[in-house]
Structure formats: C-alpha cells, structure tokens
CSV table of C-alpha atoms in Angstrom, one decimal:
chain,number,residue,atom,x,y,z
B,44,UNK,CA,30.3,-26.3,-15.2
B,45,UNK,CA,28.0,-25.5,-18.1
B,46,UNK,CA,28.4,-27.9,-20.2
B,47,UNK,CA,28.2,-30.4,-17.1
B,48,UNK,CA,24.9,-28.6,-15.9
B,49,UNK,CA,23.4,-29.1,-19.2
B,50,UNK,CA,24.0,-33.1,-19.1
B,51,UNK,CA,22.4,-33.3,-15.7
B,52,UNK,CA,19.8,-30.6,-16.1
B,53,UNK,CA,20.1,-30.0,-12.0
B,54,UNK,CA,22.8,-27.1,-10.8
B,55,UNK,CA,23.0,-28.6,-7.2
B,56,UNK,CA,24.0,-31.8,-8.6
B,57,UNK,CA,26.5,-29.7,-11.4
B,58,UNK,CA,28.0,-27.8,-8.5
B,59,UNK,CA,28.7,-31.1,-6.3
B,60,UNK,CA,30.6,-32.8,-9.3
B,61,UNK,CA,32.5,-30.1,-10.0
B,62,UNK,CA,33.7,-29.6,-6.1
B,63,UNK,CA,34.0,-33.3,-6.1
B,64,UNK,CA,36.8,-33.5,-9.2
B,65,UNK,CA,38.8,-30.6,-7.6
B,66,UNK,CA,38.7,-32.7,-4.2
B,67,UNK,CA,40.0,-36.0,-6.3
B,68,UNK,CA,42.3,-33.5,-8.7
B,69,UNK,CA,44.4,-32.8,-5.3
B,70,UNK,CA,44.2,-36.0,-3.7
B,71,UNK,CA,45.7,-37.6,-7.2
B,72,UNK,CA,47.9,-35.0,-9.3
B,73,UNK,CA,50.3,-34.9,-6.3
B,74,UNK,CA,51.5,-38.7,-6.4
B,75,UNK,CA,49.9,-39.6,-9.9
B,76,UNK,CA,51.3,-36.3,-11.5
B,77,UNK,CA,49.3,-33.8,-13.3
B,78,UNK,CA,47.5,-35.3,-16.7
B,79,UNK,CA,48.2,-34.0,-19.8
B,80,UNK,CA,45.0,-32.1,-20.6
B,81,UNK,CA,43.5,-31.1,-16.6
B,82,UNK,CA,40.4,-29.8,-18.0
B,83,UNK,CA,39.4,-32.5,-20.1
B,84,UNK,CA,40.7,-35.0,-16.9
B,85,UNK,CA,38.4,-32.6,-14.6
B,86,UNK,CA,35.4,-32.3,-17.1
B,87,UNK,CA,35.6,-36.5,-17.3
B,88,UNK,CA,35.4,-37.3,-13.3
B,89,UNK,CA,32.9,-34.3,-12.7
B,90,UNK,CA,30.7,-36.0,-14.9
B,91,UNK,CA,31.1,-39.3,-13.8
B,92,UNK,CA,30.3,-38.0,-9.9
B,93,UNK,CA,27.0,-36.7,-11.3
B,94,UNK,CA,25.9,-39.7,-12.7
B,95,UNK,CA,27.1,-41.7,-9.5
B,96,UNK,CA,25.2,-39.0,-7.5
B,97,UNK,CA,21.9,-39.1,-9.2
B,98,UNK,CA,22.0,-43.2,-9.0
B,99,UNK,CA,23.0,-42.9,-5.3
B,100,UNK,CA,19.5,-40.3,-5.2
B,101,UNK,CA,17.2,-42.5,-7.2
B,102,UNK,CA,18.2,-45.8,-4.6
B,103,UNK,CA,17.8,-43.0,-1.9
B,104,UNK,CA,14.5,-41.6,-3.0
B,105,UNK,CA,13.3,-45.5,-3.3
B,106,UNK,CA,14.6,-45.9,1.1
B,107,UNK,CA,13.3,-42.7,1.5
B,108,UNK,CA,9.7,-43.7,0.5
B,109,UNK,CA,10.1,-46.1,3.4
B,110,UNK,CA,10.8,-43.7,6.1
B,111,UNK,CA,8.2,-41.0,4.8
B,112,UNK,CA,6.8,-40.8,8.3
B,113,UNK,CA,10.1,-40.2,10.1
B,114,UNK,CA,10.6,-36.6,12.2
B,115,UNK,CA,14.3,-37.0,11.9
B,116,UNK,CA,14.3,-37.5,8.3
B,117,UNK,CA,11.4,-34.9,7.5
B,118,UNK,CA,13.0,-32.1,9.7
B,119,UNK,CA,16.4,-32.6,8.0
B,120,UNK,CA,14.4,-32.2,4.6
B,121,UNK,CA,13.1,-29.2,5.5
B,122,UNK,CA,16.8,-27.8,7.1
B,123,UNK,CA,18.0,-28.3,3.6
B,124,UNK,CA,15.2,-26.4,2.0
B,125,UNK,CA,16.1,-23.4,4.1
B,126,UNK,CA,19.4,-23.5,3.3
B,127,UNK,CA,18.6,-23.7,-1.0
B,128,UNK,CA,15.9,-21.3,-0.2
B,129,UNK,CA,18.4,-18.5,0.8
B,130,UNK,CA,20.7,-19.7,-2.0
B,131,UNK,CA,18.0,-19.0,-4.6
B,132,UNK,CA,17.2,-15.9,-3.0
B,133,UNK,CA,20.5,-14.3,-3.5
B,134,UNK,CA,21.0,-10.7,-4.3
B,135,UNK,CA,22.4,-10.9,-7.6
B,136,UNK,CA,19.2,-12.2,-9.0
B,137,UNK,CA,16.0,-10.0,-9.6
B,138,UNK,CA,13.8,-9.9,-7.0
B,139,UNK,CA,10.9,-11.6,-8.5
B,140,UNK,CA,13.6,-14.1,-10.3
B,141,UNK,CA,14.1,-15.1,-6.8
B,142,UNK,CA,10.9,-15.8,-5.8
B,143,UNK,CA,9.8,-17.8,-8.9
B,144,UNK,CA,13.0,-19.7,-9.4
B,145,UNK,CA,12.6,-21.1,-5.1
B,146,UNK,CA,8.3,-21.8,-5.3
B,147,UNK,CA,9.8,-24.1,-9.3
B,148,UNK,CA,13.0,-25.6,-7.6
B,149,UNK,CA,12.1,-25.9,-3.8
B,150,UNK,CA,9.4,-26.1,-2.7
B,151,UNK,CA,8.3,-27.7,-6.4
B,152,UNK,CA,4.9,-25.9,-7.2
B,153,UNK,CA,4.4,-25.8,-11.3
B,154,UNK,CA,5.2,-23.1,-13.8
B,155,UNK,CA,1.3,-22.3,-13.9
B,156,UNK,CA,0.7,-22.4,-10.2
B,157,UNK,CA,3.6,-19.9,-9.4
B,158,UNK,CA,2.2,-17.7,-12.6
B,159,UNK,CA,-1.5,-17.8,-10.2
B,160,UNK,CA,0.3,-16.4,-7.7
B,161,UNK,CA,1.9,-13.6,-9.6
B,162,UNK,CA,-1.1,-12.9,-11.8
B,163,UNK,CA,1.0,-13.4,-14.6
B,164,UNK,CA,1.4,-15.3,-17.7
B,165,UNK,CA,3.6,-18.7,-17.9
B,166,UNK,CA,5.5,-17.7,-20.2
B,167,UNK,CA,6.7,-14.7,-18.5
B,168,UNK,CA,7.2,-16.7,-14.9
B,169,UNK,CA,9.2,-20.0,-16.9
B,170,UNK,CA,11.7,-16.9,-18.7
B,171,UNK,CA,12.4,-15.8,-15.1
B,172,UNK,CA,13.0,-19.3,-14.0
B,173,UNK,CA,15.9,-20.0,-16.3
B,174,UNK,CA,17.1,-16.7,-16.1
B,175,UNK,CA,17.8,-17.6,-12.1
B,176,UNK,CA,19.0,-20.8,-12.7
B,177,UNK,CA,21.3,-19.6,-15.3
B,178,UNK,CA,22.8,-16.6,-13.1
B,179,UNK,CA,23.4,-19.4,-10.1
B,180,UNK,CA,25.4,-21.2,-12.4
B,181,UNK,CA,27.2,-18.4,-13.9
B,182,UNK,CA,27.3,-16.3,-10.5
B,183,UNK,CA,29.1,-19.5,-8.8
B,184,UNK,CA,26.4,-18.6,-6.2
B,185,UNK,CA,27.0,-20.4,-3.2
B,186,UNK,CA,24.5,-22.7,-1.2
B,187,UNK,CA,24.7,-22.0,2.3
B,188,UNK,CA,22.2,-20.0,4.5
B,189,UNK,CA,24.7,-16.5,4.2
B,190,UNK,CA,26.1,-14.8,7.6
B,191,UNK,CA,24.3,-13.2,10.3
B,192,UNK,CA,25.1,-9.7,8.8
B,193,UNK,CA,23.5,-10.9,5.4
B,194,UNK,CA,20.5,-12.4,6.5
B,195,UNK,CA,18.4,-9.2,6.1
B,196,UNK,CA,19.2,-8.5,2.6
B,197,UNK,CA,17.4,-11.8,1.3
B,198,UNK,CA,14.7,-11.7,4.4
B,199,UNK,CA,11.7,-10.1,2.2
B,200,UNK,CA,12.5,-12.7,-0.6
B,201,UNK,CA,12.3,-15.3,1.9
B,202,UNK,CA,9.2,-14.3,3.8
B,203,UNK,CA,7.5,-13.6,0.2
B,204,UNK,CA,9.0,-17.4,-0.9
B,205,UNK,CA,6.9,-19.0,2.1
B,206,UNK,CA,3.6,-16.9,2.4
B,207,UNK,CA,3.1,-17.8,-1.2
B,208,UNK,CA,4.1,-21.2,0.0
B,209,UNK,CA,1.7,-21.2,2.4
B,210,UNK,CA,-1.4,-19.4,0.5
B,211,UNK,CA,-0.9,-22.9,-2.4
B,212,UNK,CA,-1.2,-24.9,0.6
B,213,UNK,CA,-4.1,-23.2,2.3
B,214,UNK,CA,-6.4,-23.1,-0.6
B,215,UNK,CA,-4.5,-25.0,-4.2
B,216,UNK,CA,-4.7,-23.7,-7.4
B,217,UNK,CA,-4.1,-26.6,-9.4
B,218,UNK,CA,-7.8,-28.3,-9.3
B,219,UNK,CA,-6.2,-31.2,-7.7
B,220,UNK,CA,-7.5,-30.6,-4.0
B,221,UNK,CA,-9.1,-27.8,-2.2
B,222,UNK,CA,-6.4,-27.8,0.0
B,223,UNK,CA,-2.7,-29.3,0.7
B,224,UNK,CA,-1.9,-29.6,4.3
B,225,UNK,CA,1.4,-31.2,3.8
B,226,UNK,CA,2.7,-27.7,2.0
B,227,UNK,CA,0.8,-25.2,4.8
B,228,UNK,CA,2.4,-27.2,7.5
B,229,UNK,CA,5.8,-27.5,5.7
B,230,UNK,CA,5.7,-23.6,5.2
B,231,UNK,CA,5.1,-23.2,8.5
B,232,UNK,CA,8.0,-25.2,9.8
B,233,UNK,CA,10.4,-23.5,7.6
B,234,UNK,CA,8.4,-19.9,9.0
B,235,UNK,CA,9.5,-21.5,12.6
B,236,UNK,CA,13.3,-22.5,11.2
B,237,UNK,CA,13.5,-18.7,10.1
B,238,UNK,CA,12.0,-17.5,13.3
B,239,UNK,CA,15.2,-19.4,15.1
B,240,UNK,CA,17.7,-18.2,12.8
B,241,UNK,CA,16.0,-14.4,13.2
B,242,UNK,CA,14.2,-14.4,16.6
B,243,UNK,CA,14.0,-10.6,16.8
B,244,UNK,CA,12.8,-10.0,13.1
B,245,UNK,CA,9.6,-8.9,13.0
B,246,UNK,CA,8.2,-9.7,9.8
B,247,UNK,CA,9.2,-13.1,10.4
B,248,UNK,CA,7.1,-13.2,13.4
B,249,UNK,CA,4.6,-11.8,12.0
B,250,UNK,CA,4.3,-14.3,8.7
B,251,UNK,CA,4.6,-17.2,11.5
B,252,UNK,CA,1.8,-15.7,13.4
B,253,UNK,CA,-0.1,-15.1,10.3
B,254,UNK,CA,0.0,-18.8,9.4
B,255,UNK,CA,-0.8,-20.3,12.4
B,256,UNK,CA,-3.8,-18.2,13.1
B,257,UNK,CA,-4.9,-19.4,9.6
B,258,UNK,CA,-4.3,-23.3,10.3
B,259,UNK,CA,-6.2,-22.6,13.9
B,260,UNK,CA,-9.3,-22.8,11.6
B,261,UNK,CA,-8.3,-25.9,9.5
B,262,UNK,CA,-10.7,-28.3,11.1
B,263,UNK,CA,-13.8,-25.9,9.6
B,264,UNK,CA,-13.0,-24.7,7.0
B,265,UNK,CA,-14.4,-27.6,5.2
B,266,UNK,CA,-17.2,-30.1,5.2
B,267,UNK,CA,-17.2,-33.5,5.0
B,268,UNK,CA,-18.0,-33.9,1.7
B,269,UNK,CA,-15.4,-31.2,1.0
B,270,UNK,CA,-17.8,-28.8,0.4
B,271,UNK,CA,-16.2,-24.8,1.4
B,272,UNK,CA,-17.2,-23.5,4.2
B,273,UNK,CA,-17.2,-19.5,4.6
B,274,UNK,CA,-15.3,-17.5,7.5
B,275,UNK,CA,-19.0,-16.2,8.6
B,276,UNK,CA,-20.7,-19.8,9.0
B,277,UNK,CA,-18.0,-21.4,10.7
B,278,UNK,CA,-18.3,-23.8,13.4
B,279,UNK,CA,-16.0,-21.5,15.8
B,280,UNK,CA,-16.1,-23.9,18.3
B,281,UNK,CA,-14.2,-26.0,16.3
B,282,UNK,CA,-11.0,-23.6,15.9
B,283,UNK,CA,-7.7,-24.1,17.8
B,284,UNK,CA,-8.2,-21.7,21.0
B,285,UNK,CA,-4.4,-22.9,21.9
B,286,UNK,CA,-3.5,-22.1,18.9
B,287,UNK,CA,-4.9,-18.9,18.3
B,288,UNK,CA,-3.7,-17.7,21.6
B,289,UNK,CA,0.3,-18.8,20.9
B,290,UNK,CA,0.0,-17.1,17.5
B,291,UNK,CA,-1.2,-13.9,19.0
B,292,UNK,CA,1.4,-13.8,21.4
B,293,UNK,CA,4.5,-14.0,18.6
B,294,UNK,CA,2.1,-10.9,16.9
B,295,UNK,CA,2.6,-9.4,20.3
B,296,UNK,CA,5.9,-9.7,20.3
B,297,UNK,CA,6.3,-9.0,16.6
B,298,UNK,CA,4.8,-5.4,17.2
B,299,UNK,CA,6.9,-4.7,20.4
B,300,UNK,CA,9.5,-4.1,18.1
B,301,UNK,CA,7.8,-1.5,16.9
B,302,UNK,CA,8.4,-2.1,13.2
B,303,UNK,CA,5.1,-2.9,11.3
B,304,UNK,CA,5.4,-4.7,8.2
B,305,UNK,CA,3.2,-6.4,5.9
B,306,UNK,CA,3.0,-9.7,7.4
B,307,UNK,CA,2.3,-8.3,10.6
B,308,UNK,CA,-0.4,-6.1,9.7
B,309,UNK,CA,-1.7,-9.2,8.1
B,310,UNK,CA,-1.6,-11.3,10.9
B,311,UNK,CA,-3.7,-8.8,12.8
B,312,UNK,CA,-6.4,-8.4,10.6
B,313,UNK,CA,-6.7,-12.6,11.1
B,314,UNK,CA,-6.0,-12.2,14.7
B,315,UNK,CA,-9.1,-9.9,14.6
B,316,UNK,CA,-11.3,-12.7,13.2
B,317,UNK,CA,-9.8,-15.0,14.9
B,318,UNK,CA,-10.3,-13.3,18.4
B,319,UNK,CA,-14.7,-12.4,17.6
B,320,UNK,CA,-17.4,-14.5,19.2
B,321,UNK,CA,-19.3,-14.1,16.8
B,322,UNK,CA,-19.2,-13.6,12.8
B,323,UNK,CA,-21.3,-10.1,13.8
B,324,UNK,CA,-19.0,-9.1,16.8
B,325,UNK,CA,-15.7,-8.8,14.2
B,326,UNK,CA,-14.3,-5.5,14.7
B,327,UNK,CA,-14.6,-4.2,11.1
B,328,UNK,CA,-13.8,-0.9,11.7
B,329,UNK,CA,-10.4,-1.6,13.0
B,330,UNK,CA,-9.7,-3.9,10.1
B,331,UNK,CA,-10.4,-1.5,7.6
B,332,UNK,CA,-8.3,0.9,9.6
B,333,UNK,CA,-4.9,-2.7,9.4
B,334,UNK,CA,-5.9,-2.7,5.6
B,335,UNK,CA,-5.3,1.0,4.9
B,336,UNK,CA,-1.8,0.7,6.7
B,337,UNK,CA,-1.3,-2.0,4.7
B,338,UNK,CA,-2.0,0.0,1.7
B,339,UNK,CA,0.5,2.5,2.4
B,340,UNK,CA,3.4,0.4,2.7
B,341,UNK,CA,2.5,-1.5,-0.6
B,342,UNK,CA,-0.4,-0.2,-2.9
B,343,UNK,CA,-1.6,-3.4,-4.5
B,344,UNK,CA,-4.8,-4.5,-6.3
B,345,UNK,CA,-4.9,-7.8,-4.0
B,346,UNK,CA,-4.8,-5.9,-0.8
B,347,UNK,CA,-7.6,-2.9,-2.4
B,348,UNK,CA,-9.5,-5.6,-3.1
B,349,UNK,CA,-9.0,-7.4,0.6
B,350,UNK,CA,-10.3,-4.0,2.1
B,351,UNK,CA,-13.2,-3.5,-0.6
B,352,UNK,CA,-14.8,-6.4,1.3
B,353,UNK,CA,-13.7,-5.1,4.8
B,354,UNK,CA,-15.4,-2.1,3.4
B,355,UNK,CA,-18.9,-3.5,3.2
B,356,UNK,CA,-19.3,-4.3,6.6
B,357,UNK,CA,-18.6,-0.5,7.6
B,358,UNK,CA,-20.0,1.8,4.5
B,359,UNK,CA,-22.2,-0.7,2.9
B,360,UNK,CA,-22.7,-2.8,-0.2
B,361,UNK,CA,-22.6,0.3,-2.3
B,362,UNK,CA,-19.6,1.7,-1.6
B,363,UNK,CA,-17.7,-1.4,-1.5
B,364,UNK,CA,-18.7,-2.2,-5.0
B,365,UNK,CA,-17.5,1.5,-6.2
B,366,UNK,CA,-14.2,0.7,-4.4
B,367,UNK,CA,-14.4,-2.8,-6.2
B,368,UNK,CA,-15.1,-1.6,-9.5
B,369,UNK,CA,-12.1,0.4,-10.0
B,370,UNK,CA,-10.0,-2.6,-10.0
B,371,UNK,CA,-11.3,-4.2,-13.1
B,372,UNK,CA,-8.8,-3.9,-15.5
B,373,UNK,CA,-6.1,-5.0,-12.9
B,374,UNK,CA,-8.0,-7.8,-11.3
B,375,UNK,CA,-9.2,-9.4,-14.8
B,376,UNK,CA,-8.3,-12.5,-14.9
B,377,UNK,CA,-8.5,-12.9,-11.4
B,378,UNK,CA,-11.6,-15.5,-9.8
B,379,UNK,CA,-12.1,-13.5,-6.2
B,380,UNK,CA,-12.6,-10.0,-7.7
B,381,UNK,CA,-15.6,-11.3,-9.6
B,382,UNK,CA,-16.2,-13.7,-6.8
B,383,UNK,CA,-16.6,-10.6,-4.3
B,384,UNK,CA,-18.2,-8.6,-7.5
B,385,UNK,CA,-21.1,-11.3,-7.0
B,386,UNK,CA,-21.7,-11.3,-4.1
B,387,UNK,CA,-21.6,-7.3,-3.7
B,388,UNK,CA,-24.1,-7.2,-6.3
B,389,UNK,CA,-26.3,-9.8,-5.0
B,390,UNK,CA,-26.6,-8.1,-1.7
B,391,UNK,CA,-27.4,-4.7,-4.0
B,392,UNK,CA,-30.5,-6.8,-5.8
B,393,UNK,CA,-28.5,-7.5,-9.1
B,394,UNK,CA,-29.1,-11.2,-9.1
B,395,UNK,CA,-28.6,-11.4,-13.2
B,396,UNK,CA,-24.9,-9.1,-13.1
B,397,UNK,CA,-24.4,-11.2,-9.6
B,398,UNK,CA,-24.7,-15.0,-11.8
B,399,UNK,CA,-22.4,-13.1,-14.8
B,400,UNK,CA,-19.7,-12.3,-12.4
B,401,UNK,CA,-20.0,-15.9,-10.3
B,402,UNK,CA,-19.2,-17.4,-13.7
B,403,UNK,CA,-16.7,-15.4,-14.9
B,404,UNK,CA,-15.3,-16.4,-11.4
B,405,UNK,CA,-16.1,-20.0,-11.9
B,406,UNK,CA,-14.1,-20.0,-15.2
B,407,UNK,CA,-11.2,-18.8,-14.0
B,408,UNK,CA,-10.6,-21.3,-11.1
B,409,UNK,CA,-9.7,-24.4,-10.8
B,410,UNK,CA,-10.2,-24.6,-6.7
B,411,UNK,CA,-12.3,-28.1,-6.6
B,412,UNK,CA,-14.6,-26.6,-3.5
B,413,UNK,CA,-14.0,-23.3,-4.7
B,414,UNK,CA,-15.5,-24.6,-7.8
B,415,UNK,CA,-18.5,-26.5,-5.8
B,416,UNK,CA,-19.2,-23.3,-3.8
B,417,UNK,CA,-19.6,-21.1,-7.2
B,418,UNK,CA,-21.8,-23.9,-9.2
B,419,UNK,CA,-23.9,-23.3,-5.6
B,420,UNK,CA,-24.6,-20.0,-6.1
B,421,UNK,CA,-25.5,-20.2,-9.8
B,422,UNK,CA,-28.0,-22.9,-9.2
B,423,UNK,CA,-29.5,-20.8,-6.7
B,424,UNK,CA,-28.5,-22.9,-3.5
B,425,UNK,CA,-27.2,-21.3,-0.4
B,426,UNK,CA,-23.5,-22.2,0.6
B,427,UNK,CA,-23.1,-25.2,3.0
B,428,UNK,CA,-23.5,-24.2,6.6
C-alpha cells in the first residue's frame, strides 16, 4: 500500500487499488489457482487499477467540466466531501492534523492559506499535513462517514474543518479575490448535510446559523467597483430579511438545547447585528456580554481581540486600545489587530501611530479590497460608503 501510494501520490486512489486486487485475487485464484508469488501478483494489478483509475478521472474531470452547472452532480460532490471530511477527521490523528490535512485535501485551500488560518508558519502546517496523510495510510483508516454512536467524537473537528471553510470564502486570503462565493456557499451546504446527519447537535446549528446570517449580508458588503464596504455603512436594506429570520430561528433552536457552544455564541453576536435598525441601535452591551462567554469556553487572542472592538462601543476608545494592546506579541503578524490598532488610535487623535499600524496591516494582507480599503486610509480618504 505504501509503496503503491507513493507511485500515485493520492491515498483514496492507493486504497481503491488495493481493495480492487483483493476483489480480482478471489474472483481468479479460485479457478486460475493461486500464483506463485501473491504479493508481487497483488502489488502488479493494484497498480495497474490506479493507473486505469486516474485515466478514467482525468476523461471524467474533462465530462465533468461540461456539466459544472448540474444540482445532481454538484450535490453528489459535496456528499462525497462529507464523507472524506469525517475520514480525515478521524481520532487517531492529532487534532489540528485533522483540520489541516481536510482544508489541503478537501476542500483544496493552499499550504499558506491554511497556515493564515492557524496563524502559523508553512512549514509547520505542510509537516502536519503528511503526518495525516501518512497515519491514514498506515492506520488503514477507513472512508466512510463513522456510525451514529461515533459521530460526536470527530463533530468539533468537523465544525472547525467548515467555519474555517467558510471564513476563506467569506473574505480570501490568497490576494486572488476579496471574496469566493463558490467556497462560503459550498461550506454552507456541507453545514446543512451535517445538520441532517445531526439535527439535534447544537453546535452544528449554530455554525449553520452563523453562516447564513453572514451570507444575509453578501449583496453589501461590497461595491461595485469591489471596493469594501464596513458593517456600519452598510446599505441594510439590501440584506436578506428572509434569510436573517430562518437563521435566527435554527439559533433558536440551537439554544433550546441548552448547550452553548462556540459557534452558537457566535452566531448570536451576528444575529445581534443582524437584527439592529440601525448601525447606532446595535446592542453592544449584550455583545460584549456573548464575547466574554465566549472567552470562557476558549481563551483566544482572536476572540480578545473580537471583544476589544465590541469594547469600544461600551467603555470607549481608550480602554479598548489597553485591552488591544496586550495582544501584541500574540497577534503580530496578524493584519486586523493592527487594522483595529488604527483605527483605535485614530479615534484617540494619534493620526501618525494610526498610519504606522494601517501599514503594518497593509503589509501583512493580501485581501485585494482589504488592501484598497487600507491604501484609503493612508491617503487620507474616507472608506467607500
């Protein structure tokens, strides 16, 4: 298996081969008699299956250019993502092994993309990567979505696996495009698939809800010239009511359950933007209140950072930039802390430590309107309304 892997460079396709010889082994060695050397007989036909395989996928792939636009073919894409999704999220490899190895192998983001979304290097993220791949392989790990009674045990992989999914397609990392709706809407569908297979898991309500009250606000979050447009200047007019109300109702009954989690405490800070009038009628206080639950079930720079800005709005400018402040060291390298640095000190009168921190923030994306939005500010121009 190995060795075969190592010819074909894809373990799926390895596997197959493999299970395809044994299949032809016991269909022939009955009548035909057993060959004088079975593992050299079985090492010869698994390989020549793979190469068959991957000739059969490269004529496939070429059809399946053609039918790019059909539902039936695009929903049973996305059935079989699911199901390699949960085998790359298998116990027996390291949690954020998991995680890495299904964002390289599924849903195909880049080494340097997935490292973003850690805040780590890419050399650390690619080690990781192998390391799954190899204990698949070695593991005989099978690929299936696992019982009922195993679901749970992989569900926070999962969930994690699509929010960060979701976050590449709601605003990319690559520099290629501001955003990528195809991946937000695929990450969704496969939140919706989980919500089917799981339909009284609350987290998985909850990161459902959490996406859909995000894509709700798709149509303004840009402007035609593709120019960023922030939560506060919004046209709110222009959001999904529909869809803001069907989202709240699955964080409804994700919190009926009476299980908070992560995603759900996410989805009802959006839920509280999503549900104000007005940019000045959001109910700060209350978010600040989701984001310090938050904190306590997982401490993390991000999410200090995510209530540092909450913070302004309810202690001021001040005391948000003390919270911000001790962050530095962990948030480095990262473009929204000196982003929200900026613009803290620019509401404080800072403007020459305000344009230092909006280009240490500019140099560390690669966001095109993030980008255009940053070179704004430094020039002195207001954001795009």
């Amino acid at each position: 298996m190995v060795g075969l892997l190592g010819a074909v460079g894809d373990f799926d396709v390895a596997e197959e081969a493999v299970q395809d010889a044994i299949v032809a082994a016991l269909e022939h060695w009955p009548s035909g008699g057993m060959p004088a050397n079975p593992g050299a007989w079985l090492a010869t036909v698994a390989r020549h299956k793979a190469i068959d395989r991957l000739r059969r996928e490269a004529r496939y792939r070429e059809k399946l250019a053609l039918l790019e636009g059909s539902p039936v073919m695009e929903q049973e894409r996305r059935d079989e993502r699911l199901r390699l999704i949960f085998t790359c999220c298998h116990p027996a490899l390291a949690r954020e092994a998991q995680v890495a190895l299904t964002l390289r192998a599924v849903v195909g983001l880049t080494t340097a993309q997935i490292a973003r979304a850690f805040l780590a290097s890419e050399a650390t993220v690619a080690q990781r990567i192998v390391r799954a791949k190899r204990k698949i392989v070695d593991a005989k790990i099978p690929y299936r979505v696992p019982l009922d009674e195993d679901l749970p045990e992989r569900l926070g992989e999962v969930l994690a696996v699509l929010y960060l999914t979701f976050n590449e397609g709601y605003l990319a990392t690559d520099g290629s495009a501001a955003s990528r709706e195809d991946l937000a809407r695929d990450a969704e569908w496969l939140a919706s698939l989980l919500v089917r297979l799981m339909p009284d898991e609350p987290e998985a309500l909850g990161l459902l809800a959490l996406m859909r009250l995000h894509r709700a606000r798709s149509a303004a979050r840009f402007e035609h010239d593709g120019r960023m447009v922030l939560l506060r200047d919004q046209d709110r007019g222009r959001w999904d009511g529909a869809a803001i109300r069907g989202a709240t109702q699955l964080l409804d009954r994700a919190l009926r359950a009476r299980r908070p989690g992560p995603y759900q405490l996410q989805a009802a800070i959006a839920a509280c933007h999503a549900r104000a009038a007005t940019w000045e009628a959001t109910d700060w206080p209350r978010i600040v209140r989701l984001y310090g639950e938050l904190l306590r079930l997982g401490d993390t720079p991000v999410v200090r950072l995510n209530r540092a800005i909450a913070l302004r709005h309810v202690a001021g400018a001040e005391v948000a930039l003390a919270e911000l402040d001790g962050l530095a060291n962990e948030l480095a390298a990262y473009h929204l802390f000196h982003a929200t640095r900026a613009e803290l000190l620019r509401a404080l009168g800072r403007g020459a430590d305000a344009r230092d921190a909006d280009s240490r923030a500019l140099a560390l994306t690669a966001n095109p309107a993030e980008r255009r939005l940053l070179e704004d500010r430094l020039r002195g121009a207001e954001p795009a309304r």
